[in-house]
Coordinates of C-alpha atoms and ligand atoms in Angstrom, one line a residue:
X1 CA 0.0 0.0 0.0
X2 CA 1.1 3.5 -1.0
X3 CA 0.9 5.1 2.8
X4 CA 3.8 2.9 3.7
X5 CA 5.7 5.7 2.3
X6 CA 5.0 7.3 5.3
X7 CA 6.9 7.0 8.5
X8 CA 6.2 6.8 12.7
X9 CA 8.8 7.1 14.6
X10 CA 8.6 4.6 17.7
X11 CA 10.3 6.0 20.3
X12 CA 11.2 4.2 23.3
X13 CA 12.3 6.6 26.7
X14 CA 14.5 5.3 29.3
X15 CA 17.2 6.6 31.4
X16 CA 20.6 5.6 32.9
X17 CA 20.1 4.7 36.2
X18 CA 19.1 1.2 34.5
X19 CA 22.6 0.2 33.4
X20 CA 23.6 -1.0 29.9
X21 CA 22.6 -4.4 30.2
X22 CA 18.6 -3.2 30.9
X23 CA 19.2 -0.5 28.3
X24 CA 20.2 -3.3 25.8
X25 CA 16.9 -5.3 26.7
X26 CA 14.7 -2.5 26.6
X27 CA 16.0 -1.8 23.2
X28 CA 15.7 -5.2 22.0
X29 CA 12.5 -5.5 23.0
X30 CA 11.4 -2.3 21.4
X31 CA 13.0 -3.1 17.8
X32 CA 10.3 -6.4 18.6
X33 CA 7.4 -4.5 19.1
X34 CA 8.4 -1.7 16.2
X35 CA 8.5 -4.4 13.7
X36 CA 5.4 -6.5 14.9
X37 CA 3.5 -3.0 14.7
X38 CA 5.0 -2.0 11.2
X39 CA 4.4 -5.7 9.9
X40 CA 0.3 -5.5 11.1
X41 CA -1.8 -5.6 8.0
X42 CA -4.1 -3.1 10.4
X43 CA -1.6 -1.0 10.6
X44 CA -1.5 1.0 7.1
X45 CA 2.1 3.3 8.0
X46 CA 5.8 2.4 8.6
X47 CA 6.4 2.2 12.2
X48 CA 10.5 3.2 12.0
X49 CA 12.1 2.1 15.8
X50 CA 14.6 4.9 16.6
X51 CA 17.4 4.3 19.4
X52 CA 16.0 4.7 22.9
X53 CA 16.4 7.8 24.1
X54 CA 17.9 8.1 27.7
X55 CA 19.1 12.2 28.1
X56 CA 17.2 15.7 27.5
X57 CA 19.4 16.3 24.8
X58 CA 18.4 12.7 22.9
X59 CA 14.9 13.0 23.2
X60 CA 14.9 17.0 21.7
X61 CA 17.4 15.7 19.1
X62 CA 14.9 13.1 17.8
X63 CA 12.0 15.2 18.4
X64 CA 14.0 18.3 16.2
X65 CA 14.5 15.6 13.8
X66 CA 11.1 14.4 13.3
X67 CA 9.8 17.8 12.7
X68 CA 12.5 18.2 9.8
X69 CA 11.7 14.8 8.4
X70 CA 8.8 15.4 5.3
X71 CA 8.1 11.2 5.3
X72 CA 7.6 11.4 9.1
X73 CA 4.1 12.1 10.0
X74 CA 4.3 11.2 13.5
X75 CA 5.7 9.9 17.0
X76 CA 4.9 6.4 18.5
X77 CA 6.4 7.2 22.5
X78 CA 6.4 3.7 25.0
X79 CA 8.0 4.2 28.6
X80 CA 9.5 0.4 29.0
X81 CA 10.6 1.9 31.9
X82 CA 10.9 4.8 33.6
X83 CA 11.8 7.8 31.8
X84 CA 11.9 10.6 34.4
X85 CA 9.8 13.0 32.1
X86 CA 11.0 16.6 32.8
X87 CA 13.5 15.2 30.6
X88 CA 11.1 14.9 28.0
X89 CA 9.7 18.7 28.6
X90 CA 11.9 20.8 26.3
X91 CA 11.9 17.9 23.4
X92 CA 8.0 18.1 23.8
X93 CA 7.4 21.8 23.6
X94 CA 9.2 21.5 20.1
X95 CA 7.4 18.9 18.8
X96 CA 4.9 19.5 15.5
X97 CA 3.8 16.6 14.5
X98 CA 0.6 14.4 16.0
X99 CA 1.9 12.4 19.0
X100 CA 0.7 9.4 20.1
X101 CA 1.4 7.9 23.5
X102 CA 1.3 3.5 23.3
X103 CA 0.9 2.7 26.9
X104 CA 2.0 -1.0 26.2
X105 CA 3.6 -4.0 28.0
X106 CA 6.4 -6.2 26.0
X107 CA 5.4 -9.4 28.1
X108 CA 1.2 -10.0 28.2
X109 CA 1.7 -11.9 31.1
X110 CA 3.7 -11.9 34.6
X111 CA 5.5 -14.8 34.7
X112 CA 4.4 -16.4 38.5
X113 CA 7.6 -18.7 38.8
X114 CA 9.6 -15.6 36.6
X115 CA 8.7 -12.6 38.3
X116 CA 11.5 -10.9 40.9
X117 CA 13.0 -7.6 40.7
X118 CA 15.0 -7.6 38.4
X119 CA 12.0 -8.7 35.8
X120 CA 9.8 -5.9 37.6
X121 CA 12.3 -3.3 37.2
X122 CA 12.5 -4.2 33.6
X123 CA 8.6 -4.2 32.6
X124 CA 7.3 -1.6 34.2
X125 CA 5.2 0.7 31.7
X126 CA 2.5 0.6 34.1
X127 CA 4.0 3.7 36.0
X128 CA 6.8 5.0 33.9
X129 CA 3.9 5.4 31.0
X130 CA 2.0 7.5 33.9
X131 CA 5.2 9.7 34.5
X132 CA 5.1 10.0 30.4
X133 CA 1.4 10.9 30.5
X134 CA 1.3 13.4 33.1
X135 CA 3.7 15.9 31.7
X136 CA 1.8 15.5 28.2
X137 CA -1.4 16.7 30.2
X138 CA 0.9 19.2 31.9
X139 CA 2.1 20.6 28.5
X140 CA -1.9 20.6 27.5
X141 CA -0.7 18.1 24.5
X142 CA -3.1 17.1 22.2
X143 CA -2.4 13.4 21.6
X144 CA -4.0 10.1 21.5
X145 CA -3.3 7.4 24.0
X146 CA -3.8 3.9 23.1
X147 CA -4.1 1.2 25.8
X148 CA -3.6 -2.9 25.2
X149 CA -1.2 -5.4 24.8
X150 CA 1.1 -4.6 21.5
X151 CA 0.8 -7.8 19.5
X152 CA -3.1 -7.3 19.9
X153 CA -5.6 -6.5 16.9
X154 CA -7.3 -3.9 18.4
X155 CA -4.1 -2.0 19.8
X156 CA -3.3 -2.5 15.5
X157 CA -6.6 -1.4 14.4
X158 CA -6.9 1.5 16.7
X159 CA -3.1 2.5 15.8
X160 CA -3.5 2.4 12.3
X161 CA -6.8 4.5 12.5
X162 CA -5.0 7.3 14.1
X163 CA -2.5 7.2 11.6
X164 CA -4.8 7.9 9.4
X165 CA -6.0 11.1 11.0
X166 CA -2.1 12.1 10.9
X167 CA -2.2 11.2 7.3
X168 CA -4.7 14.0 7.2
X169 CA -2.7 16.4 8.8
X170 CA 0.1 15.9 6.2
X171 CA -2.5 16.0 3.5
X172 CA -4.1 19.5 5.1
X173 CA -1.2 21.5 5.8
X174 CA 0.0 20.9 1.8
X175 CA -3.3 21.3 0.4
X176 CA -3.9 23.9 -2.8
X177 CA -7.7 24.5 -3.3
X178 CA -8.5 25.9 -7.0
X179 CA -11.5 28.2 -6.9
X180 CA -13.7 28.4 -10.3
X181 CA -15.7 31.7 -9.5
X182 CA -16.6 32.8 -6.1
X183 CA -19.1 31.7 -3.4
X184 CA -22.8 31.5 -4.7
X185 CA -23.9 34.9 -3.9
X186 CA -25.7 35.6 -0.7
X187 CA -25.1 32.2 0.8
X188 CA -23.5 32.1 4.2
X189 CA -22.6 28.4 5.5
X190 CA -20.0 27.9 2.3
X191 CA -18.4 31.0 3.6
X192 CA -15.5 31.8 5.6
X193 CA -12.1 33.1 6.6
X194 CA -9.4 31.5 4.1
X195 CA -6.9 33.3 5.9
X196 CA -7.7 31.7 9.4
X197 CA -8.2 28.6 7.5
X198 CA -4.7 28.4 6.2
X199 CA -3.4 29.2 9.3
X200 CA -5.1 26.3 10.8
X201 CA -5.4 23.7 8.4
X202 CA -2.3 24.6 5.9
X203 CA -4.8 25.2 3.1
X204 CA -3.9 27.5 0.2
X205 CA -7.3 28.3 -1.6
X206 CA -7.3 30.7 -4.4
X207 CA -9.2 31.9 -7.3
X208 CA -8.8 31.0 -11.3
X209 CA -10.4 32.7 -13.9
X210 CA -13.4 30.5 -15.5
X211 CA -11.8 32.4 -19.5
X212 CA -8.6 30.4 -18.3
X213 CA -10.6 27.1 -17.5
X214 CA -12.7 28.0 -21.0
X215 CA -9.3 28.2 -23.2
X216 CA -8.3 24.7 -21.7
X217 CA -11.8 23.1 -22.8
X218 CA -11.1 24.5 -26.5
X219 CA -7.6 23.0 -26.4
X220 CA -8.7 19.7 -25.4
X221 CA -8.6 17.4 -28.9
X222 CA -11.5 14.9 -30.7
X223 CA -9.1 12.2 -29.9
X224 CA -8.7 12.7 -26.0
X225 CA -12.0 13.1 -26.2
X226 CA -11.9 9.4 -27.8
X227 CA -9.9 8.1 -25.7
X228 CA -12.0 9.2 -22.6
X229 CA -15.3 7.7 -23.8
X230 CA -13.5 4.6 -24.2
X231 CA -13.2 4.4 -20.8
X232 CA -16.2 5.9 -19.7
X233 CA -17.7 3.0 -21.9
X234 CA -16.3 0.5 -19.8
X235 CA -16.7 1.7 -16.4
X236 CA -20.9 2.7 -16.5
X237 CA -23.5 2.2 -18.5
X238 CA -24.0 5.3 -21.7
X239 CA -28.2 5.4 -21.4
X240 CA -28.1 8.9 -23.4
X241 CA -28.5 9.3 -27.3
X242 CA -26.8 12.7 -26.2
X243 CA -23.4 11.9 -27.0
X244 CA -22.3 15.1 -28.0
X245 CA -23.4 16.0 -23.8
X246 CA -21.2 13.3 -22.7
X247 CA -18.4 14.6 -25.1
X248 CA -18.8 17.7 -24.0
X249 CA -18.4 16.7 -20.3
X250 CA -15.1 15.2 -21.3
X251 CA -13.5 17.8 -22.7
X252 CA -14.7 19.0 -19.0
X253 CA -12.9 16.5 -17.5
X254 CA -9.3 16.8 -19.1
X255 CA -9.9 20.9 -19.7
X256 CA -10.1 20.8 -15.3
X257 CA -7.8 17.4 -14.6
X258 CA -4.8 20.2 -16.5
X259 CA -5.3 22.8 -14.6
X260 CA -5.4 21.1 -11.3
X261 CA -2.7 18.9 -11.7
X262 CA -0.3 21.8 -13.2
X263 CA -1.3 24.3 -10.6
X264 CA -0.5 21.0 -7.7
X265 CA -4.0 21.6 -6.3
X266 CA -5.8 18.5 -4.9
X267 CA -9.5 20.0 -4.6
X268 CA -11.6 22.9 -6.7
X269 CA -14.9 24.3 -6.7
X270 CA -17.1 26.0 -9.3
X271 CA -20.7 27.8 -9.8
X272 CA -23.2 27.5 -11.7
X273 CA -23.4 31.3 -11.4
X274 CA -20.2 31.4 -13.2
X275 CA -20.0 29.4 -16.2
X276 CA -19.1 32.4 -18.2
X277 CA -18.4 30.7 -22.3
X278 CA -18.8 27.2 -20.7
X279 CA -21.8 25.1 -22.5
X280 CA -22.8 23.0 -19.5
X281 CA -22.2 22.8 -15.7
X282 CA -19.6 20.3 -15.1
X283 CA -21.7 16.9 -13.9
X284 CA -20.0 14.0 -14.8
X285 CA -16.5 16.0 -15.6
X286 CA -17.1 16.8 -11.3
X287 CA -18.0 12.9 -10.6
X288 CA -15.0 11.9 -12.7
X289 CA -12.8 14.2 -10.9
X290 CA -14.0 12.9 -7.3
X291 CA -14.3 9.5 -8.1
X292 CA -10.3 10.1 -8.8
X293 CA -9.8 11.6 -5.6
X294 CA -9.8 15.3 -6.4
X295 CA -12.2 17.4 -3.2
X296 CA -14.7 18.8 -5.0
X297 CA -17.3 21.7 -3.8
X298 CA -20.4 22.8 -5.1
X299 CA -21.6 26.7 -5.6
X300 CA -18.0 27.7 -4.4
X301 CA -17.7 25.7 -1.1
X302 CA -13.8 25.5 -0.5
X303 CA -14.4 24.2 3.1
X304 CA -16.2 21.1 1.6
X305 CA -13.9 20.8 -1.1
X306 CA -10.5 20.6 0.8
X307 CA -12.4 18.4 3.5
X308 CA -13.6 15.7 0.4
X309 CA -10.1 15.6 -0.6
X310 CA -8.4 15.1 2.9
X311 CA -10.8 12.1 3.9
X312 CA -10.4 10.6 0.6
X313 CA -7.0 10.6 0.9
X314 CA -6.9 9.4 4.9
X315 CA -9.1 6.6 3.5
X316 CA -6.6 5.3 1.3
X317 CA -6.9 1.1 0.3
X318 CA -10.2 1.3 2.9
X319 CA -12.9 -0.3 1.6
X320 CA -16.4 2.6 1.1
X321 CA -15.9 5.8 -0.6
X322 CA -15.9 9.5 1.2
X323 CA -17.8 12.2 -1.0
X324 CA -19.0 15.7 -1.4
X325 CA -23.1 15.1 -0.3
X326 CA -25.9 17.9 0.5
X327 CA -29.0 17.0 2.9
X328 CA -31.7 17.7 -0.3
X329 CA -35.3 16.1 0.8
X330 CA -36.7 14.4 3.4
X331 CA -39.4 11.3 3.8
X332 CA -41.0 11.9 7.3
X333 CA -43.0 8.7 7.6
X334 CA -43.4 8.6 11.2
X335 CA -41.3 6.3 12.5
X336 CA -38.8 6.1 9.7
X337 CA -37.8 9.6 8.8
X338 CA -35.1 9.5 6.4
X339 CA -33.0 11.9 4.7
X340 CA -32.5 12.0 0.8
X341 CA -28.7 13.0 -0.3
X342 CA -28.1 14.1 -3.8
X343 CA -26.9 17.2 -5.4
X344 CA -27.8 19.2 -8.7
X345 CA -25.3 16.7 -10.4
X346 CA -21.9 16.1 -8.4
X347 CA -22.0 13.0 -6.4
X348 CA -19.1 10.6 -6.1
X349 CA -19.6 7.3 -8.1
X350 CA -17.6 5.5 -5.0
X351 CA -20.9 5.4 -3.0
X352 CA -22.3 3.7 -6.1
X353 CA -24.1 0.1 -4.8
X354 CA -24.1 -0.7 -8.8
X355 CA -22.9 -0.2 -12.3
X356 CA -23.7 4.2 -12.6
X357 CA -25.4 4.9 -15.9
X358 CA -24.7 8.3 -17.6
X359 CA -27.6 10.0 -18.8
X360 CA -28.4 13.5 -20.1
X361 CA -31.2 15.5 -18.5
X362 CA -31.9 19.1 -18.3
X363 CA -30.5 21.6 -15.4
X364 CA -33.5 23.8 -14.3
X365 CA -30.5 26.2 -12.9
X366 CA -27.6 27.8 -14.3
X367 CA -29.2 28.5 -17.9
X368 CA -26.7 26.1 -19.9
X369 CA -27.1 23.0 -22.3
X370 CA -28.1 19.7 -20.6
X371 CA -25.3 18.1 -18.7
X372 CA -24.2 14.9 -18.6
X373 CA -24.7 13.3 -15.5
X374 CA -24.0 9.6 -13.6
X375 CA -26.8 8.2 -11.8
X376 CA -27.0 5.9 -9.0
X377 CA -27.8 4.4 -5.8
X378 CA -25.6 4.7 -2.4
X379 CA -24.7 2.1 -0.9
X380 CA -26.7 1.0 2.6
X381 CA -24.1 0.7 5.8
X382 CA -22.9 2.8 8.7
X383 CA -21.8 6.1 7.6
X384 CA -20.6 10.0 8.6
X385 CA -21.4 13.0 7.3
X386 CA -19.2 15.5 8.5
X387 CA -19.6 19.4 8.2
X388 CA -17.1 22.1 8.2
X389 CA -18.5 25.7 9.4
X390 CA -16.7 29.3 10.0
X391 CA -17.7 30.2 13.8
X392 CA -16.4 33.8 13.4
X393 CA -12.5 33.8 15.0
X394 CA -13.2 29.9 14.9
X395 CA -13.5 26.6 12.6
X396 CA -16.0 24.0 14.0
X397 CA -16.3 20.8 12.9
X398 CA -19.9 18.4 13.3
X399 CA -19.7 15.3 12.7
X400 CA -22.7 13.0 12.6
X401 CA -23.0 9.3 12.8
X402 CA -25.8 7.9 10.3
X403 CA -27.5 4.5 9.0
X404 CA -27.2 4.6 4.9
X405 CA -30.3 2.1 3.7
X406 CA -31.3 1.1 0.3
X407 CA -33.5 4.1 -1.0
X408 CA -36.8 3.2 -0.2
X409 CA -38.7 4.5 -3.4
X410 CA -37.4 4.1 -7.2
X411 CA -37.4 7.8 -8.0
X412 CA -37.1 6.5 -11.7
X413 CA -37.5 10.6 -12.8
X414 CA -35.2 12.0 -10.2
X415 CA -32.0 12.6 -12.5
X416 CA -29.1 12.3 -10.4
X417 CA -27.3 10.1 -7.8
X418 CA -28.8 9.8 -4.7
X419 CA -28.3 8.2 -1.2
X420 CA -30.9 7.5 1.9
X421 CA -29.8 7.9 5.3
X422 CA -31.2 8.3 8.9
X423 CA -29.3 10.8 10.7
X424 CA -28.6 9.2 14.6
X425 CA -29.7 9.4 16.7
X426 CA -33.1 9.8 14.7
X427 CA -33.9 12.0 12.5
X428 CA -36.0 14.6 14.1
X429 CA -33.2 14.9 17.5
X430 CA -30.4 14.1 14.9
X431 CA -31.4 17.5 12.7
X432 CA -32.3 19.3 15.8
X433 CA -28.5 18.9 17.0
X434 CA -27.2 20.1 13.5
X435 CA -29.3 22.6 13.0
X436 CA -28.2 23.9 16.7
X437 CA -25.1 23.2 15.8
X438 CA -24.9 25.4 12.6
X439 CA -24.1 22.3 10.7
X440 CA -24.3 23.2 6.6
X441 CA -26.4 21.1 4.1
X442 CA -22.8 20.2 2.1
X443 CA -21.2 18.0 3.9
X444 CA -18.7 15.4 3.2
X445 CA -20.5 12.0 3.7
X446 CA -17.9 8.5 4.2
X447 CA -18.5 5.0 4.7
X448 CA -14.7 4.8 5.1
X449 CA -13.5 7.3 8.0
X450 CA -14.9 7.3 10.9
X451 CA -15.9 9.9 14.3
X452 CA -13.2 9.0 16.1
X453 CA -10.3 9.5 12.9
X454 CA -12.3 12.9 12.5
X455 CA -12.2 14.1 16.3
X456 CA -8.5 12.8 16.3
X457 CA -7.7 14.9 13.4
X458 CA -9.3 18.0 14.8
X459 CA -7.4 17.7 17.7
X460 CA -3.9 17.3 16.0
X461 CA -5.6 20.8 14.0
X462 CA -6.9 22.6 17.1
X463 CA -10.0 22.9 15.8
X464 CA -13.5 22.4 17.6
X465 CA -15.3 19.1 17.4
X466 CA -18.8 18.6 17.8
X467 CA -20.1 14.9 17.5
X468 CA -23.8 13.7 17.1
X469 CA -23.9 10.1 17.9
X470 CA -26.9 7.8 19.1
X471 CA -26.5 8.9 22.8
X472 CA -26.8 12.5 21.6
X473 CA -29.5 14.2 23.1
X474 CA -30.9 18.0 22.8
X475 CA -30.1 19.1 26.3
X476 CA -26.7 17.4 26.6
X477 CA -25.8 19.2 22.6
X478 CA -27.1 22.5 23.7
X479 CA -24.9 22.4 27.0
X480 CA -22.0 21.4 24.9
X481 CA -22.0 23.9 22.3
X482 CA -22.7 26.7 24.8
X483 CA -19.3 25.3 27.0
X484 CA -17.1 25.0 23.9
X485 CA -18.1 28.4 23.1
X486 CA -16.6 30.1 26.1
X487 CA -13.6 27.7 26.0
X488 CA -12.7 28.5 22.3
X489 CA -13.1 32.1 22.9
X490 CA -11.1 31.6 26.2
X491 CA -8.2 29.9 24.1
Ligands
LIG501 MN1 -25.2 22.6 -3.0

């Protein structure tokens, strides 16, 4: 898998007092558990094991080190034993990368006939890790502590999910966001401060002219255009006589793949209030894009955009697909309220439960020729959507755990993809909670991350994290968000 290119440091904190011979075994052991973690086919990263670290001057030297290093996204830290941990304060302070803390054991058992003191001396995380965690909380360290024995597959799974989150960061802070036309005018939610949001997340977003994007679609040649419908041939089914629509949409595609790709930007946006000399609103050009990876926001929504991209990429080699989605329509049969996902054309064909068929239909909006479009049904499963929103002088992030199902009508004349979802805890308390919590109706909606990689991730941003889970109730959300406000403004 390609994110074995990235690197975790495992670092292992000691100190002298031990004597070599410990020192040697505590090193031994943690070149063991290094390459147990990094061979884990849970565990998506390199885990590197770096020499254990025994003086003030070591542990800021590795920790300078891993802030330098571009492959390394992260440290692994494990107190064997114990690693008095004001040494570890001015190493700390430095540090930039996400930090995770393994509070592990190197034997799962105590050996009854084995144990004396010299064995005890030797495996004794259980307090030097709480020496390592208090000056973490000390420091106010974000960081994730895992707890379990190292060879176990839930100590792997929860591992590797972090890393995922870190794989984020590294994705965030290099992220270029290409920006076809400004925000749909008069909207508010898709707003916000790109300034503060660069600070924060790393992202560069800036505007192209839609004349430059317009002179790319008239370079584009018949037989690139050939050569695409060959392979949109293959990959879904053409149910459209309209195949100059489809053509068009290629031309799209390539015209907008360019420009990304030379400017190094991983996510865009458009609007369909500025197509100026396009023909039609990119549909299937936009799915094409996603379905490749690119972020992708609708009616100028850079927030959504850069967040598509970022999860797509943390979900690497994961089974499930993350995607740009807007809340559209409701069913509120009592009982089974369900909300209908779609947009005007730009859904992600890695949701797609089947085969997606492009078809041609026209756009009531935008005033251009009929675009092209794939159609399909979402998958049913457990699902996220997750929302990005400027607070004023703060980014918040909702995230909200939901039950994709099979839609439950045929919609044969509803022209676009769609998905069917019940927002948890139900729908009415679920929407409540969003609605409180100033949640937008884009949102990026994955069967492959999960709450926890997304609350991990805000951490390591220092962002706020709002989650709406099946326990979530009205009383308990509107106590949060009124708390977190007067911490965040307090920070
Ligand atoms: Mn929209």
């Amino acid at each position: 898998m390609s994110l074995k290119r990235y690197e975790f440091w495992f670092i292992t904190g000691s100190q002298h007092l031990y004597g070599p011979e410990t020192l040697k075994q505590v090193e031994e052991h943690s070149k063991i558990i290094a390459q147990g973690l990094n061979d884990s086919s849970s565990i998506p990263c390199s885990v590197v094991f770096k020499p254990v670290v025994t003086t003030p001057d070591q542990i800021t030297e590795i920790v300078k080190e891993a802030n330098y290093n571009d492959n390394c996204l992260g440290i692994i830290t494990w107190m064997h034993t114990f690693s008095p941990s004001k040494m570890w304060i001015n190493g700390l302070t430095l540090l930039q990368k996400p930090y995770c803390h393994l509070h592990t054991q190197f034997n799962r058992c105590i050996p009854n006939e084995g144990i004396d003191m010299d064995f005890m001396n030797l495996n004794q995380a259980a307090h030097g890790d709480r020496e390592h965690g208090f000056i973490a909380a000390r420091l106010r360290m974000p960081r994730k502590v895992i707890v379990g024995y190292w060879e176990d597959e839930d100590v792997h799974t929860k591992l590797g999910s972090w890393m995922r989150s870190a794989v984020g960061v590294k994705v965030s802070k290099n992220l270029k966001v290409m920006r076809f036309g400004d925000n749909m005018r008069q909207v508010a939610v898709t707003e916000g401060d790109k300034v503060e949001a660069q600070i924060k997340l790393g992202w560069q977003v800036n505007t192209t002219a839609v004349g430059d994007l317009v002179e790319e679609i008239n370079k584009v040649t018949e037989a690139q255009v050939d050569a695409l419908m060959e392979e949109y041939k293959k990959k879904y089914d053409i149910a459209t006589d309209n195949i100059a629509s489809v053509r068009y949409q290629a031309k799209l595609e390539i015209a907008m793949k360019k420009m990304l790709d030379e400017a190094g930007c991983g996510a865009y946006t458009n609007t369909f209030e500025d197509l100026h000399g396009m023909e039609q609103l990119p549909g299937l050009a936009s799915q094409r894009l996603m379905e490749a990876g690119y972020g992708y926001g609708g009616e100028g929504d850079w927030k959504v955009s850069a967040l598509t991209h970022i999860m797509k990429q943390m979900g690497e080699g994961l089974e499930g697909g993350s995607a740009f989605m807007e809340d559209y329509t409701y069913d509120l049969t009592k009982g089974n309220e369900l909300s209908l996902g779609a947009h005007m054309l730009e859904v992600c064909p890695t949701l797609a439960a089947d085969k997606p068929r492009i078809e041609v239909h026209p756009l009531g909006i935008g005033g251009k020729a009929d675009p092209a479009r794939l159609v399909f049904e979402g998958r049913p499963g457990k699902a996220i959507v997750v929302s990005l929103v400027d607070m004023g002088g703060r980014l918040r992030m909702i995230v909200q755990d939901v039950e994709a199902v099979k839609p439950i009508y045929e919609m044969p004349n509803l022209p676009v993809a769609r998905v069917m979802w019940k927002p948890l805890p139900d729908l009415k308390t679920g929407a409540e909670c969003w609605i409180l919590a100033g949640g937008a109706h884009h949102t990026v909606f994955s069967y492959a991350i999960t709450a926890e990689q997304m609350q991990d991730f805000a951490e390591m941003m220092d962002i706020e994290f709002v989650h709406i889970t099946k326990d979530t109730t009205v009383e308990g959300l509107k106590q949060l968000l009124f708390l977190q406000d007067i911490a965040w403004k307090l920070k």
